[in-house]
CSV table of C-alpha atoms in Angstrom, one decimal:
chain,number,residue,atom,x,y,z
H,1,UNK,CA,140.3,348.0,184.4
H,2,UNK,CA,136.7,348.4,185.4
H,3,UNK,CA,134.4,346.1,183.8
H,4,UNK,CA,132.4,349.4,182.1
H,5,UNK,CA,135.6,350.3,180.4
H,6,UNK,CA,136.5,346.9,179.4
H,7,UNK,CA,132.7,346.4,178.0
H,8,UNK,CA,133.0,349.9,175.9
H,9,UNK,CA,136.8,348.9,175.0
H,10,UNK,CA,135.3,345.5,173.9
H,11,UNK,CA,132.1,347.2,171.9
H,12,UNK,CA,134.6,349.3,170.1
H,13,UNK,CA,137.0,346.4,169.0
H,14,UNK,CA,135.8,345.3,165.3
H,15,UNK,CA,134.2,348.5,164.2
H,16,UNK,CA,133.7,352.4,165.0
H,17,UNK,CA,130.2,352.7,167.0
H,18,UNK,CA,128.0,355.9,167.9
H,19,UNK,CA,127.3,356.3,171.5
H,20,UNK,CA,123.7,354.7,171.3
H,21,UNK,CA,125.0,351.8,169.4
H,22,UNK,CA,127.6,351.3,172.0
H,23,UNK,CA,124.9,351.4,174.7
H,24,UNK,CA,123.2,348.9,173.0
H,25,UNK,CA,126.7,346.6,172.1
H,26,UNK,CA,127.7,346.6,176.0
H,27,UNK,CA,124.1,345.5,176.8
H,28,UNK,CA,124.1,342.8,174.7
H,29,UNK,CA,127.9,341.6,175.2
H,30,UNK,CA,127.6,341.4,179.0
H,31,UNK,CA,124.1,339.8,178.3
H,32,UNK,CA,121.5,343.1,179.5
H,33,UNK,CA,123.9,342.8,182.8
H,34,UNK,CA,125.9,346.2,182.3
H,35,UNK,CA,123.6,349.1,181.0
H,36,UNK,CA,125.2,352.5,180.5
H,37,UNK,CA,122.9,355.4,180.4
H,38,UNK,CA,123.3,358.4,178.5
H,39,UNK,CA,125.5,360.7,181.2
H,40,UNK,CA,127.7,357.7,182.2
H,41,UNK,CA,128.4,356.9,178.6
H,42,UNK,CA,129.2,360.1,177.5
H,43,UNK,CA,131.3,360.7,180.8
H,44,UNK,CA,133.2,357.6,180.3
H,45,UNK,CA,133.9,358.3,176.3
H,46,UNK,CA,135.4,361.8,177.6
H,47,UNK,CA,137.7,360.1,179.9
H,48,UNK,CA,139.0,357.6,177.3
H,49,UNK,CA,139.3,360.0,174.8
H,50,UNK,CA,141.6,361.9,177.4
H,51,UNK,CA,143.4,358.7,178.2
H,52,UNK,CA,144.1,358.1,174.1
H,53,UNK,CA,142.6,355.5,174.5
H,54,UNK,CA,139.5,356.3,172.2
H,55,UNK,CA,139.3,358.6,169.4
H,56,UNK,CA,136.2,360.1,167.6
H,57,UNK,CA,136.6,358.6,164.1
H,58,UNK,CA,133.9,361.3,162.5
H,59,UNK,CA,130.5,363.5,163.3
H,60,UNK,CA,127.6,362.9,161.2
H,61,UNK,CA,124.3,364.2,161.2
H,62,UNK,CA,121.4,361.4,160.5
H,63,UNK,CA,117.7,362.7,160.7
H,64,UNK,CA,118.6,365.8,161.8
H,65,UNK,CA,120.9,365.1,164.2
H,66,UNK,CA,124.4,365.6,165.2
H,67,UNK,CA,126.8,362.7,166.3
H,68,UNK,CA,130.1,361.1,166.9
H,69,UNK,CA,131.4,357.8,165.5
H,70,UNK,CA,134.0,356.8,168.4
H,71,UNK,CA,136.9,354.0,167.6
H,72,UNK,CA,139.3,352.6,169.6
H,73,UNK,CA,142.5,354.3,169.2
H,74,UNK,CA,145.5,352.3,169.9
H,75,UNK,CA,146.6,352.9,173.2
H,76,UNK,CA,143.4,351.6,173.7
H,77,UNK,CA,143.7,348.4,171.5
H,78,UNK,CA,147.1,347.4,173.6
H,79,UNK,CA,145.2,348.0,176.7
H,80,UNK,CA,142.1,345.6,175.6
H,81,UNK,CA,144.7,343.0,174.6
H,82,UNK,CA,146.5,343.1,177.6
H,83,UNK,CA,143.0,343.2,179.7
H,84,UNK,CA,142.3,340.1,177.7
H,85,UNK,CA,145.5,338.4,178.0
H,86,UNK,CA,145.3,338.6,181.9
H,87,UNK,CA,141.6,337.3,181.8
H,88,UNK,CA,142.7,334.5,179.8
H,89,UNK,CA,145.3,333.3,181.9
H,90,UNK,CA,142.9,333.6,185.4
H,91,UNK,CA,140.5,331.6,183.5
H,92,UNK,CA,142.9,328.7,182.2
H,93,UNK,CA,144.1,328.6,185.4
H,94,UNK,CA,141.0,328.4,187.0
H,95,UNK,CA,140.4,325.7,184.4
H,96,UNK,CA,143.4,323.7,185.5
H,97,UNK,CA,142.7,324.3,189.2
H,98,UNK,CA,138.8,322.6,188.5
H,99,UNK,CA,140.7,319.9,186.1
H,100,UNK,CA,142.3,318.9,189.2
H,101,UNK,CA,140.0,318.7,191.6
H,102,UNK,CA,138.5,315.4,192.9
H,103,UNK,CA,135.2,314.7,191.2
H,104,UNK,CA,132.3,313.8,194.2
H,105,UNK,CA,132.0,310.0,194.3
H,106,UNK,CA,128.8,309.1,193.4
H,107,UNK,CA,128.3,307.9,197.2
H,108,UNK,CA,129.0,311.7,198.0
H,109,UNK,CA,126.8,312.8,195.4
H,110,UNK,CA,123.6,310.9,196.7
H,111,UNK,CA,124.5,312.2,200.1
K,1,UNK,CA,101.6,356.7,171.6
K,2,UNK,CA,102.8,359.3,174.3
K,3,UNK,CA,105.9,357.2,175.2
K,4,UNK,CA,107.1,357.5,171.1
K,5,UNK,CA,106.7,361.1,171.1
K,6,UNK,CA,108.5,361.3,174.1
K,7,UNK,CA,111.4,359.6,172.9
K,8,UNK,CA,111.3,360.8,168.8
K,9,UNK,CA,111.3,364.0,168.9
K,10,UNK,CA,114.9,365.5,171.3
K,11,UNK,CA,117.0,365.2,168.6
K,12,UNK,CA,118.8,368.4,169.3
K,13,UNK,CA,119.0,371.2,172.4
K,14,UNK,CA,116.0,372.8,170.8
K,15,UNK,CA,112.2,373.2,172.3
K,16,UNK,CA,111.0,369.7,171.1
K,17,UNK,CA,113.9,369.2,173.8
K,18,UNK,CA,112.0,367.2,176.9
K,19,UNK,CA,111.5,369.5,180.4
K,20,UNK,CA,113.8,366.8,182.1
K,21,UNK,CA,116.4,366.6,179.4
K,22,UNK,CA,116.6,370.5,179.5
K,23,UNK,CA,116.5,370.7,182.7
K,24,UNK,CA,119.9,368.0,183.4
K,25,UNK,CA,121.6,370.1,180.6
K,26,UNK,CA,121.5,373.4,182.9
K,27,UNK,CA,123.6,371.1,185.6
K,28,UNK,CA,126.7,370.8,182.8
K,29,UNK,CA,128.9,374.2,182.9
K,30,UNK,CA,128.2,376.8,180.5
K,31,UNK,CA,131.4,376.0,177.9
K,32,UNK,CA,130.3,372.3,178.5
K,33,UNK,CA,126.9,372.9,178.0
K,34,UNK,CA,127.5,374.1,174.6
K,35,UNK,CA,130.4,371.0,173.6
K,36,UNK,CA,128.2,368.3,174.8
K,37,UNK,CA,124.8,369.3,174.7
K,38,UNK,CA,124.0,368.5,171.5
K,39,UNK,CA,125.6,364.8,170.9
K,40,UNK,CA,124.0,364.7,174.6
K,41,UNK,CA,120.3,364.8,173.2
K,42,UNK,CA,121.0,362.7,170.5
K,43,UNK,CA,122.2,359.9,172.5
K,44,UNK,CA,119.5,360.4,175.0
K,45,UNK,CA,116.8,360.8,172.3
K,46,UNK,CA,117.6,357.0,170.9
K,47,UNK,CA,117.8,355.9,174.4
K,48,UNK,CA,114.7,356.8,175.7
K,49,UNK,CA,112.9,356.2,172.0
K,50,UNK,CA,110.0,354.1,173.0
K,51,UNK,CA,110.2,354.0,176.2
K,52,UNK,CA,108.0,355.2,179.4
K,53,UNK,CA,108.7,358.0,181.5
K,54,UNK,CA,110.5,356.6,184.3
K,55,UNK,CA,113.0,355.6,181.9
K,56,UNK,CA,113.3,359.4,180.4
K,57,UNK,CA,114.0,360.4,184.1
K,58,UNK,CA,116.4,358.0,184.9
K,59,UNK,CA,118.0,359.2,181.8
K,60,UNK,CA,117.9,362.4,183.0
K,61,UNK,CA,119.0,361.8,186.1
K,62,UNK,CA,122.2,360.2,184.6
K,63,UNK,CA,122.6,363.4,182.3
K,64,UNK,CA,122.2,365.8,185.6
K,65,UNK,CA,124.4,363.6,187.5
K,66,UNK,CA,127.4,364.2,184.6
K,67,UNK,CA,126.7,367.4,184.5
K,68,UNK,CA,127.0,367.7,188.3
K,69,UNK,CA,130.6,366.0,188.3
K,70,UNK,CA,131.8,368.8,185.9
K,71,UNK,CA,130.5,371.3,188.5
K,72,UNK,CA,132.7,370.3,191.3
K,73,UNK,CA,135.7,369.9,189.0
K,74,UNK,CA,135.0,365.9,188.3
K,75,UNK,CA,135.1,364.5,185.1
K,76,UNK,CA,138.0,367.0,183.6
K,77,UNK,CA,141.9,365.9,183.0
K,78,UNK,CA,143.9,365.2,185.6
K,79,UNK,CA,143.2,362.5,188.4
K,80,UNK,CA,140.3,363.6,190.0
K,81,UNK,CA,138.0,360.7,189.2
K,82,UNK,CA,140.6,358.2,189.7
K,83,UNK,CA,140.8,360.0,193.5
K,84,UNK,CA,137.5,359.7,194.3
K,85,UNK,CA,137.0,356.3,193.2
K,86,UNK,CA,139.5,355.1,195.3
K,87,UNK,CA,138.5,357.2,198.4
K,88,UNK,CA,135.0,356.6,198.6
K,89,UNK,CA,135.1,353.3,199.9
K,90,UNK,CA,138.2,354.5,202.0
K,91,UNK,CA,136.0,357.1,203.7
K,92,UNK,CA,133.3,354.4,204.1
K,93,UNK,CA,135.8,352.3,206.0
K,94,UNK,CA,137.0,355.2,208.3
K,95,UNK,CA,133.3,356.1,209.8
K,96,UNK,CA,133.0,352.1,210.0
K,97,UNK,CA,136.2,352.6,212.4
K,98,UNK,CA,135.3,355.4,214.1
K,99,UNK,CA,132.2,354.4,215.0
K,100,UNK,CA,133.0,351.6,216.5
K,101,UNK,CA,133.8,353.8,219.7
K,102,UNK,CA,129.8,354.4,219.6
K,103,UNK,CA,129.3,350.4,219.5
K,104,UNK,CA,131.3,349.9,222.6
K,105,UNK,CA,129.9,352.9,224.1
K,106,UNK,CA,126.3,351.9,223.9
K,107,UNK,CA,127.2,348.1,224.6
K,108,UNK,CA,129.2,349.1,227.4
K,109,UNK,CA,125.7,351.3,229.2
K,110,UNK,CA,122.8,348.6,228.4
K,111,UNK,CA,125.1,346.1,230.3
K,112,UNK,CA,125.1,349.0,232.9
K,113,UNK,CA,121.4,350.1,232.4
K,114,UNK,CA,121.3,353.3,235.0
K,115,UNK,CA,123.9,355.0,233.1
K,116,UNK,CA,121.6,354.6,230.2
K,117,UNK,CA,118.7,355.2,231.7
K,118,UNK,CA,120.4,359.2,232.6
K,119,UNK,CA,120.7,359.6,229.0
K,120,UNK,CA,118.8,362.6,228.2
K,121,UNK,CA,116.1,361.2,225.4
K,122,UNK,CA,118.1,363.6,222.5
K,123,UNK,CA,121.5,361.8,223.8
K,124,UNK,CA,120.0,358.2,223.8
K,125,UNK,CA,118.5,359.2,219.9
K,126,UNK,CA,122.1,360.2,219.0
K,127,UNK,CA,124.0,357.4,220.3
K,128,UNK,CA,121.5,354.6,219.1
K,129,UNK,CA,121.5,356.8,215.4
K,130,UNK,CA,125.0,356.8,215.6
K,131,UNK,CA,125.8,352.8,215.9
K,132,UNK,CA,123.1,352.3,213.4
K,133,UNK,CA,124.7,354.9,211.2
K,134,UNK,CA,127.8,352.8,211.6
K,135,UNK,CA,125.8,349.5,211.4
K,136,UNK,CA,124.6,350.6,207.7
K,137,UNK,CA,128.1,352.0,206.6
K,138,UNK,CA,129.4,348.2,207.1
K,139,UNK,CA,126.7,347.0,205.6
K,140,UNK,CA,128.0,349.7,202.5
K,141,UNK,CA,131.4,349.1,202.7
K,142,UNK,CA,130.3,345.1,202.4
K,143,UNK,CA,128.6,346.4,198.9
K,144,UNK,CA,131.5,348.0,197.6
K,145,UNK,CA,133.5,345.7,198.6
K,146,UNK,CA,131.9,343.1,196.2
K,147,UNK,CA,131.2,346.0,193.7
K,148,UNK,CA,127.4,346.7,194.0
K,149,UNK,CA,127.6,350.4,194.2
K,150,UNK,CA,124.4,350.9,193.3
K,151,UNK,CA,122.8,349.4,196.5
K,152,UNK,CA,125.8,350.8,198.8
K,153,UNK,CA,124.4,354.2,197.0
K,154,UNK,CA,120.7,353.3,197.7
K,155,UNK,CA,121.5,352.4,201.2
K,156,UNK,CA,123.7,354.9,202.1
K,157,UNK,CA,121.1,357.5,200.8
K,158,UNK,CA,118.4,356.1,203.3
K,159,UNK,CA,121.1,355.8,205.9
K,160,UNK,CA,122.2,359.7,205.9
K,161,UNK,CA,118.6,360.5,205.5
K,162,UNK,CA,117.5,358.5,208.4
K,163,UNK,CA,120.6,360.4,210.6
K,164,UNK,CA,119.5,364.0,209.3
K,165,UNK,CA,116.3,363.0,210.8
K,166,UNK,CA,117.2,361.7,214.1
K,167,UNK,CA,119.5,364.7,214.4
K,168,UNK,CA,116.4,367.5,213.5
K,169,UNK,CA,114.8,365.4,216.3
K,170,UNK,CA,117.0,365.7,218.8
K,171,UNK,CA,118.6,368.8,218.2
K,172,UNK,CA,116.3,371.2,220.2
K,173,UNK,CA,116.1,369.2,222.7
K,174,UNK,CA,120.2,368.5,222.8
K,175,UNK,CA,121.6,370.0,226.3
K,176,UNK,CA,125.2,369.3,225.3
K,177,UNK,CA,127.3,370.6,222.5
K,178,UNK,CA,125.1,371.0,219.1
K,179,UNK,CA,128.6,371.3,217.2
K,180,UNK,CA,129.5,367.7,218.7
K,181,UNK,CA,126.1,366.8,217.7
K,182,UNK,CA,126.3,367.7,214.1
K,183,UNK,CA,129.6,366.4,213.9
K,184,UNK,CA,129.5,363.0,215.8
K,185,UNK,CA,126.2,362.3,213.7
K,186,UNK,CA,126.1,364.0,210.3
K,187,UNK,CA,129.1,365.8,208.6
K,188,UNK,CA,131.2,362.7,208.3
K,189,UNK,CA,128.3,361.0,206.7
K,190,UNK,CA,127.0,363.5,204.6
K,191,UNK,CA,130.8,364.0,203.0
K,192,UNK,CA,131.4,360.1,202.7
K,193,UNK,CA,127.5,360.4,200.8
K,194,UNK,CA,128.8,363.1,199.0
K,195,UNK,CA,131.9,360.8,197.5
K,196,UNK,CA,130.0,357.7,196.5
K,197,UNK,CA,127.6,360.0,194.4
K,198,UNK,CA,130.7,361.5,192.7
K,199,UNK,CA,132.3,358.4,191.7
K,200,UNK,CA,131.5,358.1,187.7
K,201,UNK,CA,129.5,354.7,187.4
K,202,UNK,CA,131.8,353.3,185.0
K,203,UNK,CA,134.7,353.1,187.6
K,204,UNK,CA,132.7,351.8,190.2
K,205,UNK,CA,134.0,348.3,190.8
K,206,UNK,CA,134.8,345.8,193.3
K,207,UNK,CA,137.6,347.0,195.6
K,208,UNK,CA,140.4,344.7,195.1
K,209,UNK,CA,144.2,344.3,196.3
K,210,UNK,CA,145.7,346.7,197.7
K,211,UNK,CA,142.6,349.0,198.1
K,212,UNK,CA,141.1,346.7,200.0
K,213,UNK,CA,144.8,346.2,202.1
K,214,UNK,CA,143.7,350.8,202.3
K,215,UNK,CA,140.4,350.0,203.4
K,216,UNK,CA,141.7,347.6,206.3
K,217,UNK,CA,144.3,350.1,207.3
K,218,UNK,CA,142.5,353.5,207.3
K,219,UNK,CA,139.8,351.8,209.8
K,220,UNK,CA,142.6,350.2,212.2
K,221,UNK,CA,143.9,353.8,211.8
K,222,UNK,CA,140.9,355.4,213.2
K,223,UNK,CA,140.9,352.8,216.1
K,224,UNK,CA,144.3,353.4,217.4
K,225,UNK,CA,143.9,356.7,219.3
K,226,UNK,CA,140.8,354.8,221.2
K,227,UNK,CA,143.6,352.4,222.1
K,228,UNK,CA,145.7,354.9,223.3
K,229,UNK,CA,143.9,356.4,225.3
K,230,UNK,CA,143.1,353.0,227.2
K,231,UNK,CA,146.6,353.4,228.1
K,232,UNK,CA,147.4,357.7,228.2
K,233,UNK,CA,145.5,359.0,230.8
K,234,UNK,CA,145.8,362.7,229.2
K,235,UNK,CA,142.1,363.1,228.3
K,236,UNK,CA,142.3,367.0,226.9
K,237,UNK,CA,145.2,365.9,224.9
K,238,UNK,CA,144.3,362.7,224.0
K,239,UNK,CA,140.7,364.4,222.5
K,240,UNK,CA,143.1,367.0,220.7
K,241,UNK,CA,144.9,364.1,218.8
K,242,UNK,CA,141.9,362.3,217.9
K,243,UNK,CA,140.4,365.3,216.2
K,244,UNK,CA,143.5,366.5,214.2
K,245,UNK,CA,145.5,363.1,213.4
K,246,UNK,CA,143.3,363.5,210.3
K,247,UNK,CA,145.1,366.4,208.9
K,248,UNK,CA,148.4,364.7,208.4
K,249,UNK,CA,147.1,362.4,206.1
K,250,UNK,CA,145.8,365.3,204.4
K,251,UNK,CA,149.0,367.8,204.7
K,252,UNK,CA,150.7,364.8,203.0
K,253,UNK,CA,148.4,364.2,200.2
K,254,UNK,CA,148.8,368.0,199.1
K,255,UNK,CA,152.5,367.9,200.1
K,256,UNK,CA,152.4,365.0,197.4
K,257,UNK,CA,149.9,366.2,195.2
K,258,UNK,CA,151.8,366.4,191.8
K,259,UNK,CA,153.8,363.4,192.0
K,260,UNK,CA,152.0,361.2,194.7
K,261,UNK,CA,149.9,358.8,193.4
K,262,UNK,CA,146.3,358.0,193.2
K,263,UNK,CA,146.2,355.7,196.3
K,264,UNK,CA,148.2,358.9,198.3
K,265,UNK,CA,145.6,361.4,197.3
K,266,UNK,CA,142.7,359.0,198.3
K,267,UNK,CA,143.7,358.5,201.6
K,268,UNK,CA,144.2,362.8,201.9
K,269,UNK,CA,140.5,363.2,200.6
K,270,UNK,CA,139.0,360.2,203.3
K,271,UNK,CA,140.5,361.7,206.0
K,272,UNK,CA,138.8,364.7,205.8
K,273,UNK,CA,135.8,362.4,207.2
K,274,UNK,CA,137.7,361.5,210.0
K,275,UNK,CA,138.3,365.5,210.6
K,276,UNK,CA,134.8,366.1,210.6
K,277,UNK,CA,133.7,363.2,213.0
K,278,UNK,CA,135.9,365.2,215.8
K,279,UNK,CA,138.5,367.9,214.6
K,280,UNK,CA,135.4,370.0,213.2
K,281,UNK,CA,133.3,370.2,216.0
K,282,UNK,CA,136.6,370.3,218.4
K,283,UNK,CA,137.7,373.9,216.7
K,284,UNK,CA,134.1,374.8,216.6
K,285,UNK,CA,134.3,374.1,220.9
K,286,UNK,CA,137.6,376.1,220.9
K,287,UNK,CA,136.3,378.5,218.5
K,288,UNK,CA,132.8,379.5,217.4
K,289,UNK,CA,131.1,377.2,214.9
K,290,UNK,CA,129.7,380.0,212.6
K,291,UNK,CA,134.0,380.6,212.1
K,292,UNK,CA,134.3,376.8,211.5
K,293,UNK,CA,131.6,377.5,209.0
K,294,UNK,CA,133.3,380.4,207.5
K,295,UNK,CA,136.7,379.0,207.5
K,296,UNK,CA,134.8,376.0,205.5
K,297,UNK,CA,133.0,378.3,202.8
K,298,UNK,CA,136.7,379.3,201.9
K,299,UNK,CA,138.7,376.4,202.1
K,300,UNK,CA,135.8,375.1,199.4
K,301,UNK,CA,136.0,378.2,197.6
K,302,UNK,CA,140.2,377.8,197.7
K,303,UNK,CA,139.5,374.4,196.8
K,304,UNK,CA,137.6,375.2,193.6
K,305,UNK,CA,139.5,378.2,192.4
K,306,UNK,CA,142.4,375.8,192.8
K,307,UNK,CA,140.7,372.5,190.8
K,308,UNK,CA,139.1,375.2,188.3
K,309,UNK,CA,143.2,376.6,187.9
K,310,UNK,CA,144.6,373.3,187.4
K,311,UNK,CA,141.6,372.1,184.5
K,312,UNK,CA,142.5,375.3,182.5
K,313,UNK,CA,146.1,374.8,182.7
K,314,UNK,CA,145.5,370.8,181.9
K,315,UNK,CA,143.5,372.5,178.8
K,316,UNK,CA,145.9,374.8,177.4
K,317,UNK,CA,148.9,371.8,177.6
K,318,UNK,CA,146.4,369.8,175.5
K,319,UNK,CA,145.7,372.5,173.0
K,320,UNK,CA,149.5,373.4,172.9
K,321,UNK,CA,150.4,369.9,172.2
């Protein structure tokens, strides 16, 4: 899974989102790293819809205009847990791996 | 003051509609046009609220750039965005292979400087565009490689722009084959271009596993007939199978094309690079190049009648389910 589709899974997680509030949720969970614009968004919520993976919850219209509340349907919730699950267990192992390691002596360290 | 009025008023696909927005809306298809335009300006109206007008274009440009993909059949059901992801660094890899016969070739005549020096000045432009050409699509391939596909798509922009102008150089002046020309220098690069512009941002990653296992083999691929012919002494063959290996790849993607996976269909759709590098202009030598160019128009036209078939069948399962 590309991290895009992981953000936008992630985004989607607690609560049905619009597309602009998903823009802004993938901005602020990858910390202004990963910004989706408006034809990348849209192309990507097409695709997971497609996939089952995303479903449009309602349209409403607010200040005159027309949108789509997206959630995350649950093909797409089983593929963010697994996506998570693997994550988790590259990360505690990486964890281990650095728990291991030998720590510089403090000799080495002034070096 | 300007910048909120820009960005508060595109609420729908009306006239308060901004000339850039309207315009990227004309790239989606017409039945597109009229299923997304409207959730389209809405999203692009709170995106570009408050903000200056490079960031309206570069909205824009992202709209046009969607809309584009449903043009050439992108973006739809089936696989086709899943193929193109995976090809695109593929094809990359194959014109880093294949030019490395350019590499040796100019390495091999500056340590031999009078066979440089009888270079015609269009042949010397050509070859030294060429290795650059080749220089820059390992510098691309590096990018994707790592996942910044934004610089590999900066880079290779200036890189196929920089070949189109060596080649409008040199070409009147060319005393060999123009086909060659074009082919050695352009088509391969202007196709692999082509494919890293269609891959959907959002699965544009870092090539991993066994795509990067793909990206190794399809460039040792496109070394081995150079290899062979160190050791086959048949030269008109030799050339012959170096132009059309490529399309067994590709007969065996579309022999595979409806249960073959991704990876399968990748590899068909970078090889057509490697059929343009040689194969094109080869059949354009044995031929005539305006019935290469011909033969082109409708294999692309065969192409999109057959992509434009499949979507509308992919849409009637869907509705019927």
């Amino acid at each position: 899974m590309q991290e895009p589709t992981l953000l936008l899974l992630t985004a989607l997680a607690d609560e049905p989102r619009h597309g602009y509030a998903l823009m802004q949720e993938v901005a602020e969970i990858s910390n202004g790293r990963v910004r989706l614009r408006t034809g990348t968004l849209y192309g990507a919520l097409e695709r997971l819809q497609r996939e089952g993976m995303v479903r449009v919850e309602r349209e409403e219209v607010v200040d005159g205009r027309a949108r789509k509340v997206y959630a995350l349907a649950d093909p797409g919730a089983v593929a963010l847990a697994e996506e998570t699950a693997r994550l988790r267990a590259v990360a505690e192992e990486a964890e281990r791996r650095l728990a291991r390691r030998p720590r510089p002596s403090a000799r080495g360290a002034l070096a | 003051m300007e910048q909120e009025r820009e960005g508060s008023h595109v609420g729908s696909h009306d006239g308060s509609t901004p000339a850039a927005l309207r315009l990227a809306l004309r790239t989606l298809p017409r039945s597109a046009r009229a299923a997304q335009a409207s959730e389209l300006a809405a999203i692009f109206a709170e995106a570009t609220a408050g903000r200056g007008r490079a960031a309206v274009l570069r909205e824009a440009a992202d709209v046009a750039g969607h809309g584009l993909r449903l043009r050439v059949g992108l973006g739809g059901r089936g696989r086709a965005d899943g193929i193109v992801a995976k090809a695109a660094p593929l094809a990359v890899s194959l014109c880093v292979g294949q030019g490395v016969l350019y590499v040796v070739a100019l390495v091999v005549m500056l340590m031999n400087q009078p066979q440089f020096d009888q270079l015609s000045p269009s042949d010397k432009v050509m070859l030294v565009g060429t290795v650059a050409a080749t220089a820059v699509w390992l510098v691309v391939l590096t990018l994707l490689l790592v996942g910044r596909w934004g610089a590999a798509r900066v880079l290779a922009s200036a890189g196929v722009l920089g070949q189109a102008g060596a080649l409008a150089w040199a070409l009147p002046e060319a005393t060999g084959s123009r086909s060659f020309m074009v082919g050695d220098s352009l088509l391969p690069s202007l196709f692999v271009w082509v494919l890293l512009l269609a891959v959907p941002r959002d699965m544009a990653g870092p090539v991993l596993g066994r795509d990067r296992g793909a990206a190794a083999g399809i460039a040792l691929l496109s070394l081995l007939p150079y290899g062979l012919m160190l050791v086959i002494h048949y030269p008109n063959e030799m050339a012959l199978a170096v132009g059309f290996m490529w399309v067994l790849p590709m007969l065996l993607a579309l022999a595979l094309a409806r249960r073959g996976g991704t990876g399968v269909a990748a590899f068909g759709l970078a090889s057509v690079a490697g059929l343009l590098r040689f194969g094109v202009p080869t059949l354009a030598s044995l031929t005539s190049p305006s019935a290469v160019a011909a033969g082109g128009v409708v294999l692309v036209a065969l192409a999109a009648a057959w992509r434009s078939r499949s979507l509308r069948a992919a849409e009637r399962r869907a509705v019927g389910s």
